[in-house]
mmCIF file of C-alpha atoms in Angstrom:
data_model
loop_
_atom_site.group_PDB
_atom_site.id
_atom_site.type_symbol
_atom_site.label_atom_id
_atom_site.label_comp_id
_atom_site.label_asym_id
_atom_site.label_seq_id
_atom_site.Cartn_x
_atom_site.Cartn_y
_atom_site.Cartn_z
ATOM 1 C CA UNK O 1183 -9.128 241.901 -91.958
ATOM 2 C CA UNK O 1184 -9.745 239.900 -95.117
ATOM 3 C CA UNK O 1185 -7.831 236.698 -94.432
ATOM 4 C CA UNK O 1186 -6.343 234.630 -91.639
ATOM 5 C CA UNK O 1187 -4.013 231.869 -92.798
ATOM 6 C CA UNK O 1188 -3.709 229.203 -90.088
ATOM 7 C CA UNK O 1189 -0.748 226.840 -90.471
ATOM 8 C CA UNK O 1190 -0.151 223.997 -87.987
ATOM 9 C CA UNK O 1191 3.321 222.514 -88.191
ATOM 10 C CA UNK O 1192 5.678 219.993 -86.686
ATOM 11 C CA UNK O 1193 9.389 220.097 -87.532
ATOM 12 C CA UNK O 1194 9.006 222.021 -90.799
ATOM 13 C CA UNK O 1195 11.794 224.572 -90.295
ATOM 14 C CA UNK O 1196 13.264 224.032 -93.768
ATOM 15 C CA UNK O 1197 10.063 225.029 -95.562
ATOM 16 C CA UNK O 1198 8.850 227.974 -93.445
ATOM 17 C CA UNK O 1199 10.744 230.827 -95.100
ATOM 18 C CA UNK O 1200 9.794 229.664 -98.580
ATOM 19 C CA UNK O 1201 6.182 229.164 -97.544
ATOM 20 C CA UNK O 1202 6.012 232.630 -95.972
ATOM 21 C CA UNK O 1203 7.476 234.287 -99.086
ATOM 22 C CA UNK O 1204 4.979 232.465 -101.292
ATOM 23 C CA UNK O 1205 1.962 233.403 -99.153
ATOM 24 C CA UNK O 1206 3.081 237.037 -98.785
ATOM 25 C CA UNK O 1207 3.553 237.328 -102.550
ATOM 26 C CA UNK O 1208 -0.019 236.097 -103.154
ATOM 27 C CA UNK O 1209 -1.451 238.404 -100.486
ATOM 28 C CA UNK O 1210 0.296 241.493 -101.803
ATOM 29 C CA UNK O 1211 -0.665 240.735 -105.409
ATOM 30 C CA UNK O 1212 -4.346 240.674 -104.353
ATOM 31 C CA UNK O 1213 -4.050 243.585 -101.882
ATOM 32 C CA UNK O 1214 -5.482 241.477 -99.063
ATOM 33 C CA UNK O 1215 -5.286 242.553 -95.451
ATOM 34 C CA UNK O 1216 -4.132 239.400 -93.723
ATOM 35 C CA UNK O 1217 -2.412 237.575 -90.911
ATOM 36 C CA UNK O 1218 -0.422 234.343 -90.946
ATOM 37 C CA UNK O 1219 -0.736 232.305 -87.755
ATOM 38 C CA UNK O 1220 1.865 229.567 -87.353
ATOM 39 C CA UNK O 1221 1.100 226.983 -84.653
ATOM 40 C CA UNK O 1222 4.231 225.112 -83.626
ATOM 41 C CA UNK O 1223 2.923 221.786 -82.347
ATOM 42 C CA UNK O 1224 5.924 220.903 -80.178
ATOM 43 C CA UNK O 1225 8.638 220.956 -82.860
ATOM 44 C CA UNK O 1226 12.087 219.722 -81.853
ATOM 45 C CA UNK O 1227 13.926 221.526 -84.668
ATOM 46 C CA UNK O 1228 14.382 225.286 -85.155
ATOM 47 C CA UNK O 1229 10.843 225.946 -86.412
ATOM 48 C CA UNK O 1230 10.005 228.309 -83.546
ATOM 49 C CA UNK O 1231 13.180 230.353 -84.071
ATOM 50 C CA UNK O 1232 12.224 230.787 -87.717
ATOM 51 C CA UNK O 1233 8.691 231.874 -86.760
ATOM 52 C CA UNK O 1234 10.115 234.453 -84.352
ATOM 53 C CA UNK O 1235 12.423 235.810 -87.052
ATOM 54 C CA UNK O 1236 9.530 236.069 -89.518
ATOM 55 C CA UNK O 1237 7.371 237.853 -86.942
ATOM 56 C CA UNK O 1238 10.129 240.424 -86.330
ATOM 57 C CA UNK O 1239 10.357 241.057 -90.067
ATOM 58 C CA UNK O 1240 6.602 241.163 -90.700
ATOM 59 C CA UNK O 1241 3.962 242.099 -88.103
ATOM 60 C CA UNK O 1242 1.394 240.085 -90.085
ATOM 61 C CA UNK O 1243 3.140 236.924 -88.915
ATOM 62 C CA UNK O 1244 1.945 235.585 -85.589
ATOM 63 C CA UNK O 1245 2.900 232.447 -83.739
ATOM 64 C CA UNK O 1246 1.750 230.035 -81.067
ATOM 65 C CA UNK O 1247 4.060 227.443 -79.572
ATOM 66 C CA UNK O 1248 2.836 224.372 -77.694
ATOM 67 C CA UNK O 1249 4.821 222.935 -74.794
ATOM 68 C CA UNK O 1250 4.726 219.536 -76.495
ATOM 69 C CA UNK O 1251 3.126 217.772 -79.439
ATOM 70 C CA UNK O 1252 -0.636 217.868 -78.826
ATOM 71 C CA UNK O 1253 -1.758 217.022 -82.368
ATOM 72 C CA UNK O 1254 -3.045 218.782 -85.460
ATOM 73 C CA UNK O 1255 -6.599 219.146 -84.159
ATOM 74 C CA UNK O 1256 -5.457 221.033 -81.071
ATOM 75 C CA UNK O 1257 -3.182 223.209 -83.212
ATOM 76 C CA UNK O 1258 -6.078 224.116 -85.496
ATOM 77 C CA UNK O 1259 -8.285 224.816 -82.483
ATOM 78 C CA UNK O 1260 -5.701 227.260 -81.138
ATOM 79 C CA UNK O 1261 -5.377 228.951 -84.525
ATOM 80 C CA UNK O 1262 -9.134 229.204 -84.983
ATOM 81 C CA UNK O 1263 -9.455 230.823 -81.578
ATOM 82 C CA UNK O 1264 -7.041 233.611 -82.555
ATOM 83 C CA UNK O 1265 -8.104 234.098 -86.198
ATOM 84 C CA UNK O 1266 -9.511 237.568 -86.956
ATOM 85 C CA UNK O 1267 -9.972 237.439 -90.734
ATOM 86 C CA UNK O 1268 -13.403 237.358 -92.376
ATOM 87 C CA UNK O 1269 -12.206 234.237 -94.204
ATOM 88 C CA UNK O 1270 -9.950 231.667 -92.554
ATOM 89 C CA UNK O 1271 -7.625 229.534 -94.676
ATOM 90 C CA UNK O 1272 -5.922 226.418 -93.335
ATOM 91 C CA UNK O 1273 -2.968 224.813 -95.052
ATOM 92 C CA UNK O 1274 -0.065 222.525 -94.245
ATOM 93 C CA UNK O 1275 3.488 223.794 -93.820
ATOM 94 C CA UNK O 1276 5.200 221.209 -96.015
ATOM 95 C CA UNK O 1277 4.757 223.144 -99.311
ATOM 96 C CA UNK O 1278 2.429 220.473 -100.694
ATOM 97 C CA UNK O 1279 -0.474 222.963 -100.562
ATOM 98 C CA UNK O 1280 -0.327 225.775 -103.105
ATOM 99 C CA UNK O 1281 -0.993 229.334 -101.789
ATOM 100 C CA UNK O 1282 -1.965 230.369 -105.338
ATOM 101 C CA UNK O 1283 -5.324 228.675 -104.624
ATOM 102 C CA UNK O 1284 -6.155 231.137 -101.831
ATOM 103 C CA UNK O 1285 -7.704 234.010 -103.878
ATOM 104 C CA UNK O 1286 -10.235 231.761 -105.616
ATOM 105 C CA UNK O 1287 -11.136 230.019 -102.366
ATOM 106 C CA UNK O 1288 -11.573 233.431 -100.744
ATOM 107 C CA UNK O 1289 -13.958 234.481 -103.531
ATOM 108 C CA UNK O 1290 -16.042 231.320 -103.101
ATOM 109 C CA UNK O 1291 -16.519 232.157 -99.414
ATOM 110 C CA UNK O 1292 -16.733 235.941 -99.593
ATOM 111 C CA UNK O 1293 -18.669 236.422 -102.838
ATOM 112 C CA UNK O 1294 -20.508 233.137 -103.440
ATOM 113 C CA UNK O 1295 -21.626 232.698 -99.842
ATOM 114 C CA UNK O 1296 -20.179 229.276 -99.055
ATOM 115 C CA UNK O 1297 -19.622 228.431 -95.399
ATOM 116 C CA UNK O 1298 -16.713 226.106 -96.150
ATOM 117 C CA UNK O 1299 -14.657 225.206 -99.217
ATOM 118 C CA UNK O 1300 -12.606 222.021 -99.020
ATOM 119 C CA UNK O 1301 -9.660 221.378 -101.307
ATOM 120 C CA UNK O 1302 -9.651 218.247 -103.448
ATOM 121 C CA UNK O 1303 -6.247 216.870 -104.387
ATOM 122 C CA UNK O 1304 -7.512 215.169 -107.513
ATOM 123 C CA UNK O 1305 -4.000 214.369 -108.705
ATOM 124 C CA UNK O 1306 -1.741 213.309 -105.865
ATOM 125 C CA UNK O 1307 2.003 212.805 -105.621
ATOM 126 C CA UNK O 1308 1.872 210.306 -102.768
ATOM 127 C CA UNK O 1309 2.471 206.573 -102.677
ATOM 128 C CA UNK O 1310 -0.478 204.694 -104.187
ATOM 129 C CA UNK O 1311 -0.402 201.884 -101.622
ATOM 130 C CA UNK O 1312 0.610 203.869 -98.552
ATOM 131 C CA UNK O 1313 -1.675 206.886 -99.056
ATOM 132 C CA UNK O 1314 -3.798 207.046 -102.206
ATOM 133 C CA UNK O 1315 -5.734 203.776 -101.913
ATOM 134 C CA UNK O 1316 -6.384 204.010 -98.144
ATOM 135 C CA UNK O 1317 -7.391 207.644 -98.622
ATOM 136 C CA UNK O 1318 -9.967 206.731 -101.302
ATOM 137 C CA UNK O 1319 -11.470 204.033 -99.069
ATOM 138 C CA UNK O 1320 -11.528 206.394 -96.100
ATOM 139 C CA UNK O 1321 -13.192 209.191 -98.083
ATOM 140 C CA UNK O 1322 -15.814 206.822 -99.510
ATOM 141 C CA UNK O 1323 -16.731 205.628 -96.013
ATOM 142 C CA UNK O 1324 -16.830 209.216 -94.716
ATOM 143 C CA UNK O 1325 -19.149 210.328 -97.540
ATOM 144 C CA UNK O 1326 -21.559 207.468 -96.967
ATOM 145 C CA UNK O 1327 -21.597 207.825 -93.193
ATOM 146 C CA UNK O 1328 -21.755 211.606 -92.896
ATOM 147 C CA UNK O 1329 -23.815 212.565 -95.942
ATOM 148 C CA UNK O 1330 -21.249 215.270 -96.830
ATOM 149 C CA UNK O 1331 -20.387 214.791 -100.500
ATOM 150 C CA UNK O 1332 -16.679 215.599 -100.629
ATOM 151 C CA UNK O 1333 -13.943 213.707 -102.439
ATOM 152 C CA UNK O 1334 -11.137 214.626 -100.035
ATOM 153 C CA UNK O 1335 -12.045 215.158 -96.380
ATOM 154 C CA UNK O 1336 -8.447 215.248 -95.179
ATOM 155 C CA UNK O 1337 -7.034 217.897 -97.515
ATOM 156 C CA UNK O 1338 -5.237 220.481 -95.368
ATOM 157 C CA UNK O 1339 -6.155 223.333 -97.711
ATOM 158 C CA UNK O 1340 -9.596 224.617 -96.735
ATOM 159 C CA UNK O 1341 -11.392 227.967 -96.496
ATOM 160 C CA UNK O 1342 -14.029 228.938 -93.916
ATOM 161 C CA UNK O 1343 -16.182 231.817 -92.880
ATOM 162 C CA UNK O 1344 -14.860 233.155 -89.598
ATOM 163 C CA UNK O 1345 -18.155 232.330 -87.878
ATOM 164 C CA UNK O 1346 -17.701 228.659 -88.785
ATOM 165 C CA UNK O 1347 -14.335 228.226 -87.066
ATOM 166 C CA UNK O 1348 -15.614 230.065 -83.990
ATOM 167 C CA UNK O 1349 -18.504 227.621 -83.603
ATOM 168 C CA UNK O 1350 -16.900 224.208 -84.053
ATOM 169 C CA UNK O 1351 -14.874 222.297 -81.482
ATOM 170 C CA UNK O 1352 -11.922 220.537 -83.113
ATOM 171 C CA UNK O 1353 -10.357 218.069 -80.692
ATOM 172 C CA UNK O 1354 -8.793 214.620 -80.536
ATOM 173 C CA UNK O 1355 -8.066 213.770 -84.183
ATOM 174 C CA UNK O 1356 -11.251 215.306 -85.561
ATOM 175 C CA UNK O 1357 -9.442 217.649 -87.963
ATOM 176 C CA UNK O 1358 -10.229 215.071 -90.653
ATOM 177 C CA UNK O 1359 -13.925 215.696 -90.142
ATOM 178 C CA UNK O 1360 -14.148 219.477 -89.928
ATOM 179 C CA UNK O 1361 -16.680 219.524 -92.821
ATOM 180 C CA UNK O 1362 -18.848 217.079 -90.864
ATOM 181 C CA UNK O 1363 -18.477 219.098 -87.658
ATOM 182 C CA UNK O 1364 -19.472 222.200 -89.613
ATOM 183 C CA UNK O 1365 -22.537 220.492 -91.050
ATOM 184 C CA UNK O 1366 -23.564 219.300 -87.582
ATOM 185 C CA UNK O 1367 -23.179 222.882 -86.309
ATOM 186 C CA UNK O 1368 -25.637 224.102 -88.954
ATOM 187 C CA UNK O 1369 -23.230 225.360 -91.627
ATOM 188 C CA UNK O 1370 -24.510 223.347 -94.555
ATOM 189 C CA UNK O 1371 -23.302 225.285 -97.606
ATOM 190 C CA UNK O 1372 -20.161 223.246 -98.139
ATOM 191 C CA UNK O 1373 -18.326 223.235 -101.450
ATOM 192 C CA UNK O 1374 -15.240 221.714 -102.990
ATOM 193 C CA UNK O 1375 -12.463 222.987 -105.225
ATOM 194 C CA UNK O 1376 -9.861 221.002 -107.127
ATOM 195 C CA UNK O 1377 -6.440 222.161 -105.912
ATOM 196 C CA UNK O 1378 -2.888 221.494 -107.031
ATOM 197 C CA UNK O 1379 -0.968 218.975 -104.979
ATOM 198 C CA UNK O 1380 2.816 219.123 -104.972
ATOM 199 C CA UNK O 1381 5.420 216.579 -104.033
ATOM 200 C CA UNK O 1382 7.015 217.077 -100.629
ATOM 201 C CA UNK O 1383 10.165 219.190 -101.015
ATOM 202 C CA UNK O 1384 11.730 218.854 -97.569
ATOM 203 C CA UNK O 1385 11.715 216.221 -94.843
ATOM 204 C CA UNK O 1386 9.260 213.367 -94.682
ATOM 205 C CA UNK O 1387 5.610 212.870 -93.828
ATOM 206 C CA UNK O 1388 4.667 212.820 -90.134
ATOM 207 C CA UNK O 1389 1.765 210.407 -90.682
ATOM 208 C CA UNK O 1390 1.881 206.634 -91.025
ATOM 209 C CA UNK O 1391 -0.646 203.926 -91.833
ATOM 210 C CA UNK O 1392 -1.979 204.118 -88.282
ATOM 211 C CA UNK O 1393 -3.717 207.406 -89.140
ATOM 212 C CA UNK O 1394 -6.154 205.557 -91.396
ATOM 213 C CA UNK O 1395 -7.083 203.095 -88.643
ATOM 214 C CA UNK O 1396 -7.543 206.007 -86.265
ATOM 215 C CA UNK O 1397 -9.475 207.817 -88.973
ATOM 216 C CA UNK O 1398 -12.033 205.037 -89.341
ATOM 217 C CA UNK O 1399 -12.431 204.784 -85.573
ATOM 218 C CA UNK O 1400 -12.965 208.541 -85.403
ATOM 219 C CA UNK O 1401 -15.506 208.207 -88.213
ATOM 220 C CA UNK O 1402 -17.542 205.807 -86.091
ATOM 221 C CA UNK O 1403 -17.270 208.245 -83.187
ATOM 222 C CA UNK O 1404 -18.407 211.252 -85.171
ATOM 223 C CA UNK O 1405 -21.274 209.284 -86.746
ATOM 224 C CA UNK O 1406 -22.481 208.335 -83.284
ATOM 225 C CA UNK O 1407 -21.938 211.812 -81.874
ATOM 226 C CA UNK O 1408 -23.766 213.488 -84.763
ATOM 227 C CA UNK O 1409 -26.802 211.241 -84.317
ATOM 228 C CA UNK O 1410 -26.863 210.580 -80.577
ATOM 229 C CA UNK O 1411 -24.267 212.934 -79.056
ATOM 230 C CA UNK O 1412 -26.943 215.145 -77.518
ATOM 231 C CA UNK O 1413 -29.339 212.330 -76.666
ATOM 232 C CA UNK O 1414 -27.406 209.179 -75.648
ATOM 233 C CA UNK O 1415 -30.496 207.825 -73.888
ATOM 234 C CA UNK O 1416 -32.179 207.499 -77.287
ATOM 235 C CA UNK O 1417 -29.513 204.966 -78.302
ATOM 236 C CA UNK O 1418 -28.502 203.175 -75.110
ATOM 237 C CA UNK O 1419 -31.909 203.496 -73.507
ATOM 238 C CA UNK O 1420 -33.672 202.018 -76.538
ATOM 239 C CA UNK O 1421 -31.313 199.028 -76.749
ATOM 240 C CA UNK O 1422 -31.475 198.547 -72.995
ATOM 241 C CA UNK O 1423 -35.263 198.657 -72.925
ATOM 242 C CA UNK O 1424 -35.573 196.158 -75.793
ATOM 243 C CA UNK O 1425 -33.117 193.735 -74.167
ATOM 244 C CA UNK O 1426 -34.853 194.027 -70.822
ATOM 245 C CA UNK O 1427 -38.268 193.349 -72.412
ATOM 246 C CA UNK O 1428 -36.858 190.273 -74.205
ATOM 247 C CA UNK O 1429 -35.375 188.978 -70.956
ATOM 248 C CA UNK O 1430 -38.547 189.722 -69.023
ATOM 249 C CA UNK O 1431 -40.683 187.873 -71.590
ATOM 250 C CA UNK O 1432 -38.455 184.800 -71.340
ATOM 251 C CA UNK O 1433 -38.616 184.964 -67.540
ATOM 252 C CA UNK O 1434 -42.392 185.324 -67.636
ATOM 253 C CA UNK O 1435 -42.672 182.373 -70.020
ATOM 254 C CA UNK O 1436 -40.500 180.215 -67.742
ATOM 255 C CA UNK O 1437 -42.578 181.153 -64.703
ATOM 256 C CA UNK O 1438 -45.918 180.363 -66.371
ATOM 257 C CA UNK O 1439 -44.536 177.146 -67.846
ATOM 258 C CA UNK O 1440 -43.226 176.001 -64.470
ATOM 259 C CA UNK O 1441 -46.386 176.877 -62.544
ATOM 260 C CA UNK O 1442 -49.052 175.586 -64.924
ATOM 261 C CA UNK O 1443 -47.499 173.241 -67.517
ATOM 262 C CA UNK O 1444 -44.280 171.527 -66.478
ATOM 263 C CA UNK O 1445 -45.114 171.057 -62.792
ATOM 264 C CA UNK O 1446 -42.470 168.947 -61.045
ATOM 265 C CA UNK O 1447 -40.221 168.855 -64.144
ATOM 266 C CA UNK O 1448 -36.808 170.439 -64.680
ATOM 267 C CA UNK O 1449 -35.625 173.245 -62.493
ATOM 268 C CA UNK O 1450 -35.863 176.650 -64.133
ATOM 269 C CA UNK O 1451 -32.068 177.053 -63.741
ATOM 270 C CA UNK O 1452 -31.574 173.907 -65.850
ATOM 271 C CA UNK O 1453 -33.289 175.410 -68.882
ATOM 272 C CA UNK O 1454 -31.353 177.490 -71.486
ATOM 273 C CA UNK O 1455 -34.152 180.051 -71.608
ATOM 274 C CA UNK O 1456 -33.273 181.016 -68.043
ATOM 275 C CA UNK O 1457 -29.779 182.133 -69.027
ATOM 276 C CA UNK O 1458 -31.116 184.025 -72.038
ATOM 277 C CA UNK O 1459 -33.554 185.827 -69.756
ATOM 278 C CA UNK O 1460 -30.921 186.573 -67.122
ATOM 279 C CA UNK O 1461 -28.309 187.815 -69.609
ATOM 280 C CA UNK O 1462 -30.809 189.976 -71.512
ATOM 281 C CA UNK O 1463 -32.131 191.622 -68.380
ATOM 282 C CA UNK O 1464 -28.638 192.338 -67.015
ATOM 283 C CA UNK O 1465 -27.409 193.738 -70.344
ATOM 284 C CA UNK O 1466 -30.597 195.744 -70.752
ATOM 285 C CA UNK O 1467 -30.149 197.310 -67.334
ATOM 286 C CA UNK O 1468 -26.510 198.155 -68.091
ATOM 287 C CA UNK O 1469 -27.343 199.770 -71.436
ATOM 288 C CA UNK O 1470 -30.103 201.788 -69.814
ATOM 289 C CA UNK O 1471 -27.735 202.969 -67.072
ATOM 290 C CA UNK O 1472 -25.118 203.877 -69.703
ATOM 291 C CA UNK O 1473 -27.649 206.112 -71.425
ATOM 292 C CA UNK O 1474 -28.693 207.652 -68.129
ATOM 293 C CA UNK O 1475 -25.089 208.361 -67.136
ATOM 294 C CA UNK O 1476 -24.450 209.836 -70.594
ATOM 295 C CA UNK O 1477 -27.302 212.275 -70.077
ATOM 296 C CA UNK O 1478 -25.826 213.303 -66.713
ATOM 297 C CA UNK O 1479 -22.338 213.792 -68.193
ATOM 298 C CA UNK O 1480 -23.728 216.047 -70.917
ATOM 299 C CA UNK O 1481 -24.942 218.462 -68.287
ATOM 300 C CA UNK O 1482 -21.473 218.892 -66.793
ATOM 301 C CA UNK O 1483 -19.158 221.634 -67.959
ATOM 302 C CA UNK O 1484 -16.039 220.516 -69.772
ATOM 303 C CA UNK O 1485 -12.960 222.486 -70.742
ATOM 304 C CA UNK O 1486 -12.458 223.092 -74.461
ATOM 305 C CA UNK O 1487 -8.789 223.980 -74.304
ATOM 306 C CA UNK O 1488 -6.734 220.769 -74.546
ATOM 307 C CA UNK O 1489 -3.263 222.174 -74.889
ATOM 308 C CA UNK O 1490 -0.728 224.277 -73.004
ATOM 309 C CA UNK O 1491 0.909 227.273 -74.685
ATOM 310 C CA UNK O 1492 4.418 228.311 -73.639
ATOM 311 C CA UNK O 1493 4.966 231.375 -75.818
ATOM 312 C CA UNK O 1494 3.149 233.734 -78.212
ATOM 313 C CA UNK O 1495 4.294 236.172 -80.864
ATOM 314 C CA UNK O 1496 2.270 239.266 -81.897
ATOM 315 C CA UNK O 1497 -0.888 237.977 -80.156
#
């Protein structure tokens, strides 16, 4: 199979038929063998009914329905798990991503050997204050922190080699950082393509300003995980050891000073250096234990599936 198109959605029933027709038209014009995988992330409208109708009309349409809203990352994870195409395309269901971009993105992966191509919405039709400005700040911070030189990390329109999506774990709200996860997994040939962005035709956006706060917090998480995720003792243990040494040196100084210099003077507990020593040694021990516990946790097996599926179509 040439292409898998993975589309997570939440309450996008109005746009699904039009989106399907548009994608199918592009696929047939290029003679691609393909599948379209819709992941209904707990929609409360008739999105799932529409997906079922499309699957009855076209066997290339497949669907996954979550019991409740688990989030875009979990939806993508479910789609990636089922994708069979040599190249996997992700796009949003709100008609703001243009399926006409798919053939060129496919060529960049299939013929030019890229591991991942990320769309760049150079010209956007979103609110400048609500989306554009925060997005620019977010992308600048992500570039500097991750070392991945992309202009638009959060663009829903992306293309991947199949092997990439099978070897990354998208969870929490890490869908924003799939290029970074791919780089950390060893897939370093990451490119970018300017794509057309269209104004939303139906409904309203499902994301508010809180997503940018969460995005920056996730950025800190992924920076830490990429550098110390497999060796937490190198971070916590180092800080803990340094703090403990500082505290021990202060304690040693106080002991020598009391025994040989300030005999009969102030009690050690009356000196500020005592509290510095005590605090540093306690904090150092706690940091060291945190690193040790982190190493133990890494050895335990954790489940990768963070969602519950109630129904499937054609899978």
